[in-house]
Every structure is written in C-alpha cells, then in structure tokens.
C-alpha cells in the first residue's frame, strides 16, 4: 500500500483536477447560452432566406436562372465543409463529427476535398491524408456574420469556378444539452427535394401563393446577389449551431470528469484514513510491545 | 386588409407587425407598397424604410438587402437595419468622424480596406441623416 504521504499528494492533485474541470464546466455553460442565443438570433433571417431560396428554386425553368441552383450532370469532385472545434476536452464531439463524415464519404463515387473549420477537424483530416484546401480556426464564440462570410464566399467561389461539382456541409446539430448529432447535407447546388428532409424541417414553411415574382431591377442581378449571400448564411448558421453543440458536449464531459474526480477523492480519502489509522495502531502496538519487553527484561534481571 | 410586415436582419427581428403602407428604398427608386401588391422581389439600396399604420409611422434605416413583396405580406431581409428612434445622434456623429479620419488616412490603393471604410462611411452618413430627419420630425408631432 502507498505511504500516507504519497496518498496525501494524490488526493491533493485529484482535488485540483476537479477544480479545473468544474471551472471549465461553468465556462462552457455560459458559452452554450451565448452560442444558442446567437443561433436563435439568426434563425428568423435564415428561415426567411431559406424559404425564399426554395421558392426561387421552384420557379419554372429554374435551372437557367442561376448556376447555384442548377445541378451538374457529372459529379467528379466534391467539397465538404467540415465544422469541428478548435479545442479538445469536449468528450467525443470532435471525434464523432470527423468519423461520421469520413464514413459518409468513404465510398463516394467522386473525389472528395475538405474545408476544415476548426483546428481539431483539420488535424484529424491531415492525419488521415485527406485533401484540405482551406482551414478556418480561432473563431470566437458567437462571431459576427461579416467575420465568417469568407467561408461561405470560398464555397461559392469554388463551385462557380467549376473546381468542384457539389458542396456538402457537415456539422453537429444541437438538440439539447445532452443530445447533439451529426448532420451532413448538400449545400450547393441547392437541392429542392431536400427541402422535405426532416433535418431542415423547422426551416421550411411553404409559400401559399404559387405566383411568379416580378424582379426589380432584374432577376439575374437579384438572384446572384441573394443566393450567394444566403448560401453563406447557411454556413454561418451551421458554424453557430456547431459551437453550441461543442460547448454543450464540453460541459457534459466536464461535469462527468468533476463527478468522477469527487468519487475518486472520497475513495482515496477513505484509504488514506484507513492507512493513517493502521499506522497509529501499529505504533501503539510497537510501544506497548516494547514496554512489555522492557518489563519482562527487568523482571528476569531481578530474579537473577 | 393590413399587410404583414417583417424586417429581419442577420442577427435579429427588427420589426414585425400588421401595417397599412410600406415605403421601400428600391434599387431603381422608392416603392410604396399597399395591400394586394403583385409579387415582387427587389434589391434595396442604402436608405430609409417607412412603415405606416393608421395611427403611427415608424422609420428604419437599411443598408441594402432584399425585399419580398406578396399580396398580403412584405418581408425585408436587410443586411443591416435599425429603428431610427434607436439611433443615438451623438454616437452616430462620432462614428462618422472616425470613418472620415480613417478614410483620409487610408491610401486608395488598399482597395479592400478602402472599400470597407467607404461602406462604413456611407452607413454612418445614412444613420445620421435618417436620425436628424425622422427623429426630430417625430418629436414635433
């Protein structure tokens, strides 16, 4: 058994671990709230933009309207925007999103390249020798739309330049503090069928009117402006959602770590107390044993 | 029949309610929207949206965006929007001063930066003008 001193040191170190993890838990809890507030704040705009996009995509003859709405007959190269976190200590958050994404595209009949949002995802992709064409990291909690429009801009650019034929978005959707799951969906070209998918069901309310819009100044000008912007917004929203999920995952895993540390402390404390008591008992036995031996010795001397 | 009007910017709902007339700063000129307007999709320029009900008139600055007009609803997706009554004139003024100084300092060759500052300048000018015109007008009523 370890000495009492060693055990005291262990208890102290586990205590300080518990302190750190519970501090991280508190910080993450605050960040979850901020990230969720940011997601909720973008929802009205995103919902309406999505509605408008779907509506535009369903206009008769939409394939001739805008290349972002028009699918390509042959898909040779695809791009995946993989959204992960910059830091670990978030349970299986980063591992899950990367694993799910890689599984999803394992047997994909096209060449796959990635844009990594978040350092952890980038590292894991590079370790597996995937092609990463761009990386975005050090994103603050609840970033402004302007500071992240570059991600969406790059996506739109890559597609319009013809370097890729489809773009997918892979991120972690936030359901609750304890439930987050991976969502992989096609971002570009806009797939109108996918509007029925449960994934974005909350985003979709169909227009009552089937009327065709007048466009001012003209349709191509409006569409090229707004479709690109709305695509960027979808990326922005995915990043915010993923942030909420990451912080929630971190909070839960830190809470577990704190609980485990507390349990460990109490069991160590019990062992330590036992060891200490054992040591005292041993000392007592030694003393009484010694005293008895002394007494026996003097007795034999006297009789001699 | 009132029109359902919503002004939404990327980070919040700026206005939501049933109104009678909406005036939009369209790219090709102002548009007055009354109920049963034909469906239109239009780009907006920098300008002021006015929203009228029978009893009230409200003004909003908008820094570009898109408006979707349906017979019974108007949805404005603004790149940035603000109720004129929320604008603090003093702060708007100092913001314009800062933009002016930055504009003077930046060489025109730094295109991206120059354009960004120019946009900030236009925004602050718009806010200031709108606040002066419409905020004071409200007070005299």
Short mmCIF file of N, CA and C in Angstrom, two decimals, chain B residues 5-133:
data_model
loop_
_atom_site.label_atom_id
_atom_site.label_comp_id
_atom_site.label_asym_id
_atom_site.label_seq_id
_atom_site.Cartn_x
_atom_site.Cartn_y
_atom_site.Cartn_z
N UNK B 5 -45.94 42.77 -42.10
CA UNK B 5 -44.62 43.29 -42.47
C UNK B 5 -43.56 42.79 -41.48
N UNK B 6 -42.47 42.30 -42.03
CA UNK B 6 -41.37 41.84 -41.18
C UNK B 6 -40.05 42.41 -41.70
N UNK B 7 -39.30 43.03 -40.80
CA UNK B 7 -37.96 43.49 -41.15
C UNK B 7 -36.98 42.65 -40.34
N UNK B 8 -36.16 41.88 -41.05
CA UNK B 8 -35.26 40.95 -40.37
C UNK B 8 -33.83 41.24 -40.79
N UNK B 9 -32.94 41.37 -39.81
CA UNK B 9 -31.52 41.44 -40.16
C UNK B 9 -30.88 40.14 -39.69
N UNK B 10 -29.60 39.94 -40.03
CA UNK B 10 -28.99 38.64 -39.77
C UNK B 10 -29.03 38.26 -38.30
N UNK B 11 -29.00 39.23 -37.41
CA UNK B 11 -28.91 38.86 -36.02
C UNK B 11 -30.17 39.11 -35.20
N UNK B 12 -31.22 39.67 -35.81
CA UNK B 12 -32.45 39.83 -35.03
C UNK B 12 -33.64 40.22 -35.90
N UNK B 13 -34.83 40.18 -35.28
CA UNK B 13 -36.02 40.71 -35.94
C UNK B 13 -36.12 42.17 -35.54
N UNK B 14 -36.08 43.05 -36.53
CA UNK B 14 -36.08 44.48 -36.23
C UNK B 14 -37.50 45.01 -36.08
N UNK B 15 -38.39 44.50 -36.93
CA UNK B 15 -39.79 44.92 -36.84
C UNK B 15 -40.69 43.79 -37.29
N UNK B 16 -41.85 43.71 -36.68
CA UNK B 16 -42.80 42.67 -37.03
C UNK B 16 -44.19 43.20 -36.67
N UNK B 17 -45.11 43.23 -37.62
CA UNK B 17 -46.44 43.71 -37.28
C UNK B 17 -47.33 43.88 -38.50
N UNK B 18 -48.61 44.17 -38.25
CA UNK B 18 -49.56 44.41 -39.32
C UNK B 18 -49.61 45.90 -39.61
N UNK B 19 -49.40 46.29 -40.86
CA UNK B 19 -49.33 47.70 -41.21
C UNK B 19 -50.15 47.98 -42.46
N UNK B 20 -50.26 49.28 -42.80
CA UNK B 20 -51.08 49.64 -43.95
C UNK B 20 -50.27 50.03 -45.17
N UNK B 21 -49.17 50.74 -44.96
CA UNK B 21 -48.33 51.15 -46.09
C UNK B 21 -46.87 50.90 -45.74
N UNK B 22 -46.12 50.38 -46.70
CA UNK B 22 -44.67 50.24 -46.50
C UNK B 22 -43.98 50.97 -47.65
N UNK B 23 -43.06 51.85 -47.31
CA UNK B 23 -42.26 52.51 -48.35
C UNK B 23 -40.86 51.93 -48.35
N UNK B 24 -40.43 51.43 -49.51
CA UNK B 24 -39.13 50.77 -49.59
C UNK B 24 -38.18 51.56 -50.48
N UNK B 25 -36.91 51.64 -50.08
CA UNK B 25 -35.92 52.25 -50.97
C UNK B 25 -35.39 51.22 -51.96
N UNK B 26 -36.11 51.00 -53.05
CA UNK B 26 -35.69 50.03 -54.06
C UNK B 26 -34.46 50.52 -54.80
N UNK B 27 -33.77 49.58 -55.45
CA UNK B 27 -32.53 49.94 -56.14
C UNK B 27 -32.83 50.93 -57.27
N UNK B 28 -33.99 50.78 -57.91
CA UNK B 28 -34.34 51.68 -59.01
C UNK B 28 -35.30 52.78 -58.59
N UNK B 29 -35.41 53.03 -57.30
CA UNK B 29 -36.32 54.09 -56.86
C UNK B 29 -37.22 53.59 -55.75
N UNK B 30 -37.84 54.52 -55.06
CA UNK B 30 -38.67 54.15 -53.92
C UNK B 30 -39.95 53.47 -54.40
N UNK B 31 -40.43 52.55 -53.57
CA UNK B 31 -41.67 51.86 -53.88
C UNK B 31 -42.61 51.98 -52.70
N UNK B 32 -43.86 52.36 -52.96
CA UNK B 32 -44.86 52.36 -51.90
C UNK B 32 -45.68 51.09 -52.04
N UNK B 33 -45.71 50.30 -50.98
CA UNK B 33 -46.42 49.02 -51.05
C UNK B 33 -47.75 49.14 -50.30
N UNK B 34 -48.82 48.89 -51.02
CA UNK B 34 -50.14 48.85 -50.41
C UNK B 34 -50.62 47.41 -50.44
N UNK B 35 -51.69 47.09 -49.70
CA UNK B 35 -52.19 45.72 -49.73
C UNK B 35 -52.52 45.28 -51.16
N UNK B 36 -52.42 43.98 -51.42
CA UNK B 36 -52.70 43.39 -52.72
C UNK B 36 -51.73 43.83 -53.81
N UNK B 37 -50.53 44.13 -53.42
CA UNK B 37 -49.48 44.43 -54.39
C UNK B 37 -49.13 43.13 -55.11
N UNK B 38 -48.75 43.23 -56.37
CA UNK B 38 -48.34 42.00 -57.07
C UNK B 38 -46.99 41.53 -56.53
N UNK B 39 -46.73 40.22 -56.60
CA UNK B 39 -45.48 39.71 -56.02
C UNK B 39 -44.25 40.30 -56.71
N UNK B 40 -43.36 40.84 -55.90
CA UNK B 40 -42.14 41.45 -56.42
C UNK B 40 -40.98 41.04 -55.54
N UNK B 41 -39.87 40.86 -56.18
CA UNK B 41 -38.64 40.61 -55.43
C UNK B 41 -37.70 41.73 -55.82
N UNK B 42 -37.26 42.52 -54.86
CA UNK B 42 -36.43 43.66 -55.25
C UNK B 42 -35.22 43.83 -54.34
N UNK B 43 -34.16 44.32 -54.92
CA UNK B 43 -32.99 44.67 -54.11
C UNK B 43 -33.21 46.04 -53.50
N UNK B 44 -32.64 46.26 -52.33
CA UNK B 44 -32.77 47.56 -51.68
C UNK B 44 -31.42 48.27 -51.71
N UNK B 45 -31.49 49.60 -51.76
CA UNK B 45 -30.25 50.36 -51.64
C UNK B 45 -30.14 50.87 -50.20
N UNK B 46 -29.09 51.60 -49.92
CA UNK B 46 -28.98 52.27 -48.62
C UNK B 46 -30.11 53.27 -48.54
N UNK B 47 -30.86 53.24 -47.48
CA UNK B 47 -31.97 54.19 -47.40
C UNK B 47 -32.82 53.98 -46.18
N UNK B 48 -34.02 54.57 -46.24
CA UNK B 48 -34.92 54.53 -45.10
C UNK B 48 -36.22 53.83 -45.50
N UNK B 49 -36.64 52.89 -44.68
CA UNK B 49 -37.93 52.24 -44.87
C UNK B 49 -38.92 52.96 -43.97
N UNK B 50 -40.08 53.31 -44.50
CA UNK B 50 -41.09 53.85 -43.58
C UNK B 50 -42.28 52.90 -43.55
N UNK B 51 -42.77 52.69 -42.36
CA UNK B 51 -43.88 51.75 -42.17
C UNK B 51 -45.02 52.49 -41.50
N UNK B 52 -46.17 52.54 -42.17
CA UNK B 52 -47.29 53.33 -41.65
C UNK B 52 -48.45 52.45 -41.24
N UNK B 53 -49.00 52.77 -40.08
CA UNK B 53 -50.30 52.22 -39.71
C UNK B 53 -51.23 53.41 -39.60
N UNK B 54 -52.50 53.16 -39.26
CA UNK B 54 -53.44 54.29 -39.20
C UNK B 54 -53.01 55.33 -38.19
N UNK B 55 -52.38 54.88 -37.11
CA UNK B 55 -52.10 55.80 -36.03
C UNK B 55 -50.63 56.20 -35.93
N UNK B 56 -49.78 55.52 -36.66
CA UNK B 56 -48.37 55.63 -36.32
C UNK B 56 -47.53 55.51 -37.59
N UNK B 57 -46.34 56.12 -37.56
CA UNK B 57 -45.39 55.92 -38.65
C UNK B 57 -44.01 55.67 -38.07
N UNK B 58 -43.37 54.60 -38.50
CA UNK B 58 -42.03 54.28 -37.99
C UNK B 58 -41.02 54.27 -39.12
N UNK B 59 -39.77 54.63 -38.78
CA UNK B 59 -38.73 54.69 -39.80
C UNK B 59 -37.58 53.76 -39.43
N UNK B 60 -37.03 53.12 -40.47
CA UNK B 60 -35.90 52.22 -40.24
C UNK B 60 -34.83 52.50 -41.29
N UNK B 61 -33.59 52.53 -40.84
CA UNK B 61 -32.50 52.62 -41.82
C UNK B 61 -32.22 51.20 -42.31
N UNK B 62 -31.83 51.10 -43.57
CA UNK B 62 -31.47 49.79 -44.09
C UNK B 62 -30.24 49.96 -44.98
N UNK B 63 -29.25 49.08 -44.77
CA UNK B 63 -28.01 49.17 -45.55
C UNK B 63 -28.03 48.08 -46.62
N UNK B 64 -28.98 48.18 -47.51
CA UNK B 64 -29.07 47.19 -48.57
C UNK B 64 -29.76 45.93 -48.10
N UNK B 65 -30.18 45.12 -49.05
CA UNK B 65 -30.85 43.88 -48.72
C UNK B 65 -31.84 43.50 -49.81
N UNK B 66 -32.78 42.65 -49.43
CA UNK B 66 -33.77 42.18 -50.39
C UNK B 66 -35.15 42.33 -49.76
N UNK B 67 -36.12 42.72 -50.57
CA UNK B 67 -37.49 42.74 -50.08
C UNK B 67 -38.33 41.81 -50.93
N UNK B 68 -39.13 41.01 -50.25
CA UNK B 68 -40.03 40.09 -50.94
C UNK B 68 -41.45 40.59 -50.69
N UNK B 69 -42.11 40.98 -51.75
CA UNK B 69 -43.47 41.51 -51.60
C UNK B 69 -44.47 40.48 -52.09
N UNK B 70 -45.43 40.15 -51.23
CA UNK B 70 -46.55 39.27 -51.59
C UNK B 70 -47.81 40.09 -51.37
N UNK B 71 -48.95 39.66 -51.93
CA UNK B 71 -50.17 40.47 -51.78
C UNK B 71 -50.48 40.82 -50.33
N UNK B 72 -50.21 39.90 -49.40
CA UNK B 72 -50.59 40.16 -48.02
C UNK B 72 -49.39 40.25 -47.08
N UNK B 73 -48.18 40.24 -47.64
CA UNK B 73 -47.04 40.36 -46.74
C UNK B 73 -45.82 40.97 -47.41
N UNK B 74 -45.02 41.64 -46.59
CA UNK B 74 -43.77 42.21 -47.07
C UNK B 74 -42.68 41.71 -46.14
N UNK B 75 -41.69 41.03 -46.69
CA UNK B 75 -40.59 40.55 -45.88
C UNK B 75 -39.32 41.24 -46.34
N UNK B 76 -38.65 41.90 -45.42
CA UNK B 76 -37.43 42.61 -45.77
C UNK B 76 -36.26 41.91 -45.10
N UNK B 77 -35.37 41.38 -45.94
CA UNK B 77 -34.15 40.76 -45.43
C UNK B 77 -33.05 41.80 -45.57
N UNK B 78 -32.74 42.44 -44.46
CA UNK B 78 -31.81 43.57 -44.52
C UNK B 78 -30.40 43.12 -44.17
N UNK B 79 -29.41 43.73 -44.85
CA UNK B 79 -28.02 43.43 -44.48
C UNK B 79 -27.71 44.06 -43.12
N UNK B 80 -28.33 45.18 -42.84
CA UNK B 80 -28.27 45.78 -41.51
C UNK B 80 -29.46 46.71 -41.42
N UNK B 81 -30.17 46.68 -40.32
CA UNK B 81 -31.34 47.53 -40.20
C UNK B 81 -31.49 47.99 -38.76
N UNK B 82 -32.10 49.16 -38.59
CA UNK B 82 -32.18 49.75 -37.27
C UNK B 82 -33.36 50.71 -37.22
N UNK B 83 -34.08 50.70 -36.12
CA UNK B 83 -35.14 51.67 -35.93
C UNK B 83 -34.52 53.04 -35.71
N UNK B 84 -35.01 54.04 -36.44
CA UNK B 84 -34.40 55.36 -36.35
C UNK B 84 -34.43 55.89 -34.91
N UNK B 85 -35.49 55.53 -34.18
CA UNK B 85 -35.59 56.02 -32.80
C UNK B 85 -34.50 55.46 -31.90
N UNK B 86 -33.88 54.34 -32.35
CA UNK B 86 -32.83 53.74 -31.53
C UNK B 86 -31.47 54.40 -31.76
N UNK B 87 -31.40 55.23 -32.81
CA UNK B 87 -30.10 55.81 -33.15
C UNK B 87 -29.76 56.95 -32.19
N UNK B 88 -28.57 56.86 -31.64
CA UNK B 88 -28.06 57.90 -30.76
C UNK B 88 -27.27 58.88 -31.63
N UNK B 89 -27.80 60.10 -31.77
CA UNK B 89 -27.21 61.04 -32.74
C UNK B 89 -25.75 61.33 -32.42
N UNK B 90 -25.46 61.51 -31.14
CA UNK B 90 -24.08 61.84 -30.78
C UNK B 90 -23.13 60.72 -31.16
N UNK B 91 -23.56 59.48 -30.87
CA UNK B 91 -22.69 58.35 -31.22
C UNK B 91 -22.55 58.21 -32.72
N UNK B 92 -23.65 58.44 -33.44
CA UNK B 92 -23.60 58.36 -34.89
C UNK B 92 -22.64 59.39 -35.45
N UNK B 93 -22.65 60.57 -34.81
CA UNK B 93 -21.77 61.64 -35.28
C UNK B 93 -20.30 61.28 -35.07
N UNK B 94 -20.01 60.76 -33.89
CA UNK B 94 -18.61 60.41 -33.64
C UNK B 94 -18.17 59.24 -34.51
N UNK B 95 -19.11 58.35 -34.83
CA UNK B 95 -18.78 57.25 -35.73
C UNK B 95 -18.43 57.78 -37.11
N UNK B 96 -19.19 58.80 -37.55
CA UNK B 96 -18.90 59.36 -38.86
C UNK B 96 -17.54 60.05 -38.86
N UNK B 97 -17.25 60.73 -37.77
CA UNK B 97 -15.96 61.42 -37.67
C UNK B 97 -14.82 60.41 -37.78
N UNK B 98 -14.97 59.31 -37.06
CA UNK B 98 -13.93 58.26 -37.11
C UNK B 98 -13.77 57.73 -38.53
N UNK B 99 -14.91 57.49 -39.19
CA UNK B 99 -14.85 56.96 -40.56
C UNK B 99 -14.18 57.95 -41.49
N UNK B 100 -14.50 59.25 -41.29
CA UNK B 100 -13.91 60.31 -42.10
C UNK B 100 -12.39 60.30 -41.96
N UNK B 101 -11.93 60.23 -40.70
CA UNK B 101 -10.49 60.25 -40.45
C UNK B 101 -9.81 59.04 -41.06
N UNK B 102 -10.45 57.88 -40.89
CA UNK B 102 -9.86 56.65 -41.42
C UNK B 102 -9.79 56.71 -42.94
N UNK B 103 -10.81 57.31 -43.54
CA UNK B 103 -10.86 57.42 -44.99
C UNK B 103 -9.73 58.32 -45.50
N UNK B 104 -9.47 59.39 -44.75
CA UNK B 104 -8.41 60.31 -45.16
C UNK B 104 -7.04 59.65 -45.06
N UNK B 105 -6.89 58.79 -44.07
CA UNK B 105 -5.59 58.17 -43.82
C UNK B 105 -5.28 57.03 -44.79
N UNK B 106 -6.33 56.29 -45.18
CA UNK B 106 -6.10 55.09 -45.98
C UNK B 106 -5.83 55.44 -47.44
N UNK B 107 -4.75 54.91 -48.00
CA UNK B 107 -4.50 55.15 -49.43
C UNK B 107 -5.51 54.40 -50.27
N UNK B 108 -5.90 55.01 -51.39
CA UNK B 108 -6.92 54.38 -52.23
C UNK B 108 -6.45 53.08 -52.85
N UNK B 109 -5.12 52.85 -52.79
CA UNK B 109 -4.58 51.63 -53.40
C UNK B 109 -4.93 50.39 -52.59
N UNK B 110 -5.14 50.56 -51.27
CA UNK B 110 -5.54 49.41 -50.44
C UNK B 110 -7.02 49.17 -50.65
N UNK B 111 -7.34 48.53 -51.78
CA UNK B 111 -8.73 48.51 -52.27
C UNK B 111 -9.73 47.97 -51.24
N UNK B 112 -9.47 46.77 -50.73
CA UNK B 112 -10.43 46.14 -49.84
C UNK B 112 -10.73 47.00 -48.62
N UNK B 113 -9.62 47.47 -48.02
CA UNK B 113 -9.75 48.27 -46.81
C UNK B 113 -10.49 49.57 -47.12
N UNK B 114 -10.12 50.17 -48.25
CA UNK B 114 -10.71 51.44 -48.64
C UNK B 114 -12.21 51.28 -48.84
N UNK B 115 -12.58 50.20 -49.51
CA UNK B 115 -13.99 49.96 -49.76
C UNK B 115 -14.75 49.72 -48.46
N UNK B 116 -14.10 49.00 -47.54
CA UNK B 116 -14.75 48.72 -46.26
C UNK B 116 -15.02 50.02 -45.49
N UNK B 117 -14.01 50.89 -45.49
CA UNK B 117 -14.17 52.15 -44.77
C UNK B 117 -15.21 53.04 -45.45
N UNK B 118 -15.19 52.98 -46.80
CA UNK B 118 -16.17 53.75 -47.54
C UNK B 118 -17.59 53.29 -47.21
N UNK B 119 -17.75 51.97 -47.08
CA UNK B 119 -19.06 51.42 -46.73
C UNK B 119 -19.46 51.88 -45.34
N UNK B 120 -18.49 51.86 -44.41
CA UNK B 120 -18.77 52.30 -43.04
C UNK B 120 -19.19 53.77 -43.04
N UNK B 121 -18.52 54.55 -43.88
CA UNK B 121 -18.81 55.97 -44.03
C UNK B 121 -20.24 56.17 -44.53
N UNK B 122 -20.59 55.40 -45.56
CA UNK B 122 -21.94 55.52 -46.11
C UNK B 122 -22.99 55.15 -45.07
N UNK B 123 -22.68 54.08 -44.31
CA UNK B 123 -23.61 53.64 -43.27
C UNK B 123 -23.82 54.72 -42.23
N UNK B 124 -22.71 55.31 -41.78
CA UNK B 124 -22.86 56.28 -40.70
C UNK B 124 -23.54 57.56 -41.21
N UNK B 125 -23.26 57.92 -42.47
CA UNK B 125 -23.95 59.07 -43.05
C UNK B 125 -25.45 58.85 -43.09
N UNK B 126 -25.81 57.65 -43.53
CA UNK B 126 -27.22 57.29 -43.64
C UNK B 126 -27.89 57.36 -42.28
N UNK B 127 -27.25 56.80 -41.28
CA UNK B 127 -27.85 56.76 -39.95
C UNK B 127 -28.04 58.17 -39.41
N UNK B 128 -27.01 58.98 -39.64
CA UNK B 128 -27.04 60.33 -39.12
C UNK B 128 -28.15 61.14 -39.79
N UNK B 129 -28.20 61.06 -41.13
CA UNK B 129 -29.22 61.80 -41.87
C UNK B 129 -30.62 61.36 -41.44
N UNK B 130 -30.79 60.04 -41.38
CA UNK B 130 -32.11 59.50 -41.03
C UNK B 130 -32.51 59.94 -39.64
N UNK B 131 -31.56 59.88 -38.71
CA UNK B 131 -31.88 60.26 -37.34
C UNK B 131 -32.27 61.73 -37.27
N UNK B 132 -31.51 62.58 -38.00
CA UNK B 132 -31.81 64.02 -37.97
C UNK B 132 -33.18 64.30 -38.55
N UNK B 133 -33.47 63.67 -39.70
CA UNK B 133 -34.72 63.99 -40.39
C UNK B 133 -35.93 63.42 -39.67
#
